[in-house]
CSV table of C-alpha atoms in Angstrom, one decimal:
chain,number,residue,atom,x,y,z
A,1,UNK,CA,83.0,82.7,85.0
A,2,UNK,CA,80.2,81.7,87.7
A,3,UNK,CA,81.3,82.0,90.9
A,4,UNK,CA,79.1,81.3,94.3
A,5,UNK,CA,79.6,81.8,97.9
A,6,UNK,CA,79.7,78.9,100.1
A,7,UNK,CA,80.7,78.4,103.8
A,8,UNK,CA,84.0,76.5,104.5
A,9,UNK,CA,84.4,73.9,107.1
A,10,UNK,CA,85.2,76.8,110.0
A,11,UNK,CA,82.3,78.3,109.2
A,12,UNK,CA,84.0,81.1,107.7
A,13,UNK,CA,82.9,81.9,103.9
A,14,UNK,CA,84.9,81.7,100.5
A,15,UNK,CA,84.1,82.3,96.6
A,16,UNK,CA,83.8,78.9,94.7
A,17,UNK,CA,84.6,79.4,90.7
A,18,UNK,CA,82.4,76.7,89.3
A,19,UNK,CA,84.0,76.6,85.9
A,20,UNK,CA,87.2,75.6,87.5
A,21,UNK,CA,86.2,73.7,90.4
A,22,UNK,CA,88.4,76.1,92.2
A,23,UNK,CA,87.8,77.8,95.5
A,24,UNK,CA,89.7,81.3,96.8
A,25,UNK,CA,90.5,79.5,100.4
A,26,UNK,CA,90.2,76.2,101.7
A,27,UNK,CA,86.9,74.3,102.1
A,28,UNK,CA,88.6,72.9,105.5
A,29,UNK,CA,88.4,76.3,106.7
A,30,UNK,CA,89.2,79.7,104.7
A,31,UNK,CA,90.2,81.5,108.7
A,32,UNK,CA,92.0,78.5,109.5
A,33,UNK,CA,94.3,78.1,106.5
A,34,UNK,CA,95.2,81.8,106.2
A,35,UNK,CA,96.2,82.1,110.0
A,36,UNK,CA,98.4,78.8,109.5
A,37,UNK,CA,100.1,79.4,106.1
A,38,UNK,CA,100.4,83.3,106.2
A,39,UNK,CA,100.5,84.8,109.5
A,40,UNK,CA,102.1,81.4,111.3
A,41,UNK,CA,104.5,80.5,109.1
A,42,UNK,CA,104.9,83.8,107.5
A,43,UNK,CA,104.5,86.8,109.7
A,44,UNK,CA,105.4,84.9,112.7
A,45,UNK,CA,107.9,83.3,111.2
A,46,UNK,CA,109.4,86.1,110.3
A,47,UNK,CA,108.9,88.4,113.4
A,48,UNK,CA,110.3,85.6,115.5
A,49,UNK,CA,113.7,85.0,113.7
A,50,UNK,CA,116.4,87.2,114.7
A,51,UNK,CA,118.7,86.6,111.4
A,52,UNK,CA,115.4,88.4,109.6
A,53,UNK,CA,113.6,90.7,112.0
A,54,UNK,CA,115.6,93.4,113.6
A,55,UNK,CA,113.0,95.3,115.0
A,56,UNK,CA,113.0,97.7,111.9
A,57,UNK,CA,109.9,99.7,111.2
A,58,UNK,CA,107.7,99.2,109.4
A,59,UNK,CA,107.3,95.4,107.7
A,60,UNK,CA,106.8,95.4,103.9
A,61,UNK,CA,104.4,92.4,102.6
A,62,UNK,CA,103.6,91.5,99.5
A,63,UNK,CA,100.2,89.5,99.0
A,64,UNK,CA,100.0,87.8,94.9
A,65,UNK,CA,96.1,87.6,94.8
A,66,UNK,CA,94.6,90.3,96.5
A,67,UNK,CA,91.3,88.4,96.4
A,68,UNK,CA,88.8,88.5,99.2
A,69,UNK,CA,91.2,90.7,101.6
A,70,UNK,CA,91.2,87.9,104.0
A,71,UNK,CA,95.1,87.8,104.6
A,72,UNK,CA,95.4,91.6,104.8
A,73,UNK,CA,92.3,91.7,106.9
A,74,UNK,CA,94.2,89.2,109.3
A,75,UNK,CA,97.7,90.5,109.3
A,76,UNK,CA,95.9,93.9,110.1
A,77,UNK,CA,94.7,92.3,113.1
A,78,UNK,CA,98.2,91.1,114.2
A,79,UNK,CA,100.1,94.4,113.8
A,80,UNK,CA,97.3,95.5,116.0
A,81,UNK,CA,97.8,92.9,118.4
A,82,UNK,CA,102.0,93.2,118.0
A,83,UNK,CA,101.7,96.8,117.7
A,84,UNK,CA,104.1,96.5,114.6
A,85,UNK,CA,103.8,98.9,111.4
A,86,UNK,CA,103.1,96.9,108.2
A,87,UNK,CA,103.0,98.7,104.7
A,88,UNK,CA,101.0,95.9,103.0
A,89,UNK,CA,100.9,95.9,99.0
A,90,UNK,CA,98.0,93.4,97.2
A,91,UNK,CA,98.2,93.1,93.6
A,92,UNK,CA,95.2,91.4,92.2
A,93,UNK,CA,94.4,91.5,88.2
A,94,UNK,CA,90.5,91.0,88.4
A,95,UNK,CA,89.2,92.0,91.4
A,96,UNK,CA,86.5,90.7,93.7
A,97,UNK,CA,83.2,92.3,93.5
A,98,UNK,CA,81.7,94.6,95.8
A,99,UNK,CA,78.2,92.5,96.1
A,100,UNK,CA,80.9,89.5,97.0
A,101,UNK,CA,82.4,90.9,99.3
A,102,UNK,CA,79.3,92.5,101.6
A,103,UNK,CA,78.3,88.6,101.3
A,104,UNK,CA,81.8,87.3,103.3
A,105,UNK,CA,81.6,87.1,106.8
A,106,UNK,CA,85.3,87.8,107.4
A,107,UNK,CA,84.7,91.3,109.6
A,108,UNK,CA,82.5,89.4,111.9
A,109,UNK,CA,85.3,86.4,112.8
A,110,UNK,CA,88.5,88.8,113.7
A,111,UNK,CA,88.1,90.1,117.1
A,112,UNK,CA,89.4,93.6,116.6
A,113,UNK,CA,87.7,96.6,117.1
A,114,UNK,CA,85.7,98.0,114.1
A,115,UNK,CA,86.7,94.9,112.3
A,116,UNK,CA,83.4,95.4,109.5
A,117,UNK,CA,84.5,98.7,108.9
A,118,UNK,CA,88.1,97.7,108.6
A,119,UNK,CA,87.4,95.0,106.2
A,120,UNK,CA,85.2,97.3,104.1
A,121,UNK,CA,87.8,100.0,103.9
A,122,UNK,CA,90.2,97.7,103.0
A,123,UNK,CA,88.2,97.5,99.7
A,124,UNK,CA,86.8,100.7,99.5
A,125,UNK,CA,90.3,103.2,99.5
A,126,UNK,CA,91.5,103.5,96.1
A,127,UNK,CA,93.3,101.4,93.7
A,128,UNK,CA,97.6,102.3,93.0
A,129,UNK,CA,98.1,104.4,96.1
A,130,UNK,CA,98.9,103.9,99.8
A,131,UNK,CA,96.0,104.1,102.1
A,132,UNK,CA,96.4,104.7,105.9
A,133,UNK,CA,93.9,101.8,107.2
A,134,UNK,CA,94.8,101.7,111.0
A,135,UNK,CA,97.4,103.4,112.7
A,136,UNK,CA,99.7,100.3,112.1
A,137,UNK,CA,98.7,99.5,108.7
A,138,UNK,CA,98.9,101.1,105.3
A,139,UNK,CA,97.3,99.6,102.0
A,140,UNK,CA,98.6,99.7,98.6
A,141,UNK,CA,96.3,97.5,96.2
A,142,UNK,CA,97.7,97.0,92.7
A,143,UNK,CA,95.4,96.4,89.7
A,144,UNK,CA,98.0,94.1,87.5
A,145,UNK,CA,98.6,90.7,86.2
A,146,UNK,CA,101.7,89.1,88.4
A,147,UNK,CA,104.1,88.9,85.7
A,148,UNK,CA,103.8,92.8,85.8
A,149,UNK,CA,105.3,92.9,88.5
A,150,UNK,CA,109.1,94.7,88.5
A,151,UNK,CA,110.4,95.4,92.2
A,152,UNK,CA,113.4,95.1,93.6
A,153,UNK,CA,114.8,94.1,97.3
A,154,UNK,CA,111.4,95.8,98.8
A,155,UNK,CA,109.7,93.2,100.6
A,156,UNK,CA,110.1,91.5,103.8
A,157,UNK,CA,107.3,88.7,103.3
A,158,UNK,CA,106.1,87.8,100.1
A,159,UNK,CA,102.2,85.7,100.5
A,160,UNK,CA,102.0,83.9,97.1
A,161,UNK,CA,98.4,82.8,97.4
A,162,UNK,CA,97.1,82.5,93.4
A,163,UNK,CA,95.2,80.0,91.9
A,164,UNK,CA,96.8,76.8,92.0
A,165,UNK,CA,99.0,74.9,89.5
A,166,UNK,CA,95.9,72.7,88.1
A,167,UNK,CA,93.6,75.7,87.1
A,168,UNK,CA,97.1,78.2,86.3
A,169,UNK,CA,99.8,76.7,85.8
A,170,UNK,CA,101.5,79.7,84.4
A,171,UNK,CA,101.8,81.3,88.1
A,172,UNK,CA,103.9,79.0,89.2
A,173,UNK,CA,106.7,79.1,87.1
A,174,UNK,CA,110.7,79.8,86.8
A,175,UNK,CA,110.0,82.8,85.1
A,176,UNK,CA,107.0,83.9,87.9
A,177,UNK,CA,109.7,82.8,90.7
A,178,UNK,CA,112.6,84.8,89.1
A,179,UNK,CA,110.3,87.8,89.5
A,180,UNK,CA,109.1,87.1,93.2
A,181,UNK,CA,113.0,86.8,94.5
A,182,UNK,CA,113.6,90.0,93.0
A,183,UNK,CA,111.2,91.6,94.6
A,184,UNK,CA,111.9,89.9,98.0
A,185,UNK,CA,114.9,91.5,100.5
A,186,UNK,CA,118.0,90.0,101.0
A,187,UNK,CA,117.0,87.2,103.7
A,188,UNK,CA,112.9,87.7,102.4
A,189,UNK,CA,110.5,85.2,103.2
A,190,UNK,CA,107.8,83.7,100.9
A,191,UNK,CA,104.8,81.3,101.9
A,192,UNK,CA,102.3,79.4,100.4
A,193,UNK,CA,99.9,76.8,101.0
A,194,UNK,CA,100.9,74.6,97.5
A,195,UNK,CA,103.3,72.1,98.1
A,196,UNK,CA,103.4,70.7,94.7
A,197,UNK,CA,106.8,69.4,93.3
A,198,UNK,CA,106.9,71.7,90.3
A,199,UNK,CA,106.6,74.5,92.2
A,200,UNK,CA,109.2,73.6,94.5
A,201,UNK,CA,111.5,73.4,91.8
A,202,UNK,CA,110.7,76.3,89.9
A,203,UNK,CA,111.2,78.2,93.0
A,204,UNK,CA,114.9,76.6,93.6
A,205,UNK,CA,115.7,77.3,90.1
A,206,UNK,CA,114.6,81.0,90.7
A,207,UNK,CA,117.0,81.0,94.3
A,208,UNK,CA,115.1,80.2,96.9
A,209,UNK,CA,116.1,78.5,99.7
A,210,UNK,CA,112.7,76.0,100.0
A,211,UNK,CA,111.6,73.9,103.0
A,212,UNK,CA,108.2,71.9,103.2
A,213,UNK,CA,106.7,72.4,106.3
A,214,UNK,CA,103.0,71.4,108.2
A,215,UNK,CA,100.5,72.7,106.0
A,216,UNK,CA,96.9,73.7,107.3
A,217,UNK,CA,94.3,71.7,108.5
A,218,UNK,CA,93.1,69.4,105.3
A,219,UNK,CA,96.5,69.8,103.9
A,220,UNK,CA,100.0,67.8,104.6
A,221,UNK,CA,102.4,70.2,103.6
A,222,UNK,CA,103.1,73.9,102.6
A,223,UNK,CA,106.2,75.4,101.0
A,224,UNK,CA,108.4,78.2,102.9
A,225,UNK,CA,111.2,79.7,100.6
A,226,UNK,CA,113.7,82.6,101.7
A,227,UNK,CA,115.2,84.6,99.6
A,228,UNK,CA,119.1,84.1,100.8
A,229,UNK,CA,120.5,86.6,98.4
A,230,UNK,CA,124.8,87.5,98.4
């Protein structure tokens, strides 16, 4: 399909897929969403609630739709800035392209140290194996469809950040949703900027516990869901 690159209202950049009329982030702002939906109400979230976070090391996240790297890029920068340990796993089924990605401005827009060289590692260490990024931050990227996916009680955050329900509505089923509380640890928290009333449901059906909460700027709502497990 033809995809282009185009600059989102933050001036941070994103991959349009014509064909679809679908966009990997926001148009409002790709920076902007991601901070609010992942690392606010996810990471932070999570960090900041006791009945969760115990101070154990290190954080396991789960990102569905690898993508453009922009979430682990930023949640990189926060165990940074926390000085947490996050083992970060990104399972993505087609890939973004390395002549995309040198055309993303991402590395430029996160004020940490050697944050172009971060951002290129990211995509440069290999595919199915952890990869020691920073200090604080180890990268497992996963070349699968989501169904694939099979684990059990080993994340702490799970960012659920596919294409929406309009373009695939297959990833945002019961049956996808079963899969992600599995996966999830007793008390596991999963985010996403789609608010729709399907996917509420399907994720309720699945076990989740599943709030709506302010969503990101151009955007009313997200959905949080924990994983409240016996």
């Amino acid at each position: 399909m033809k995809r282009e690159i185009i600059t989102t209202h933050d001036g941070s950049k994103t991959i349009h897929v014509l064909e679809w009329n679908e966009h990997y982030h926001s148009t409002h702002g790709a920076i902007q969403e991601a901070l609010h939906v992942y690392l606010k109400e996810g990471l932070a979230f999570f960090l900041d609630s006791e009945s969760f976070y115990k101070g154990a090391q290190p954080i396991s996240i789960l990102e569905i739709g690898f993508g453009t790297g922009l979430n682990a890029l930023l949640t990189l920068a926060e165990a940074e800035k926390q000085q947490i340990k996050i083992n970060y796993t990104g399972v993505e089924g087609f890939p973004v392209s390395h002549s995309e990605i040198d055309q993303l401005n991402y590395g430029e827009a996160v004020t940490i140290k050697n944050s172009n060289a971060l951002f290129q590692k990211l995509h440069n260490c290999d595919w199915e194996k952890f990869c020691n990024i920073s200090e604080g931050f180890q990268l497992k990227k996963q070349r699968k469809q989501f169904s694939e996916i099979d684990d059990t009680n080993q994340f702490d955050i799970l960012y659920f950040d596919a294409f929406g329900p309009r373009v695939q509505p297959e990833l945002w089923t019961e049956t996808i949703f079963n899969a992600m509380f599995k996966a999830l640890k007793p008390n596991g928290v999963l985010v996403t900027y789609c608010a729709q009333g399907n996917a509420r449901r399907a994720m309720m059906t699945a076990g989740f516990t599943v709030e709506r909460v302010n969503g990101p700027p151009g955007k009313r709502h997200m959905l949080r869901a924990r994983a409240i497990k016996k």
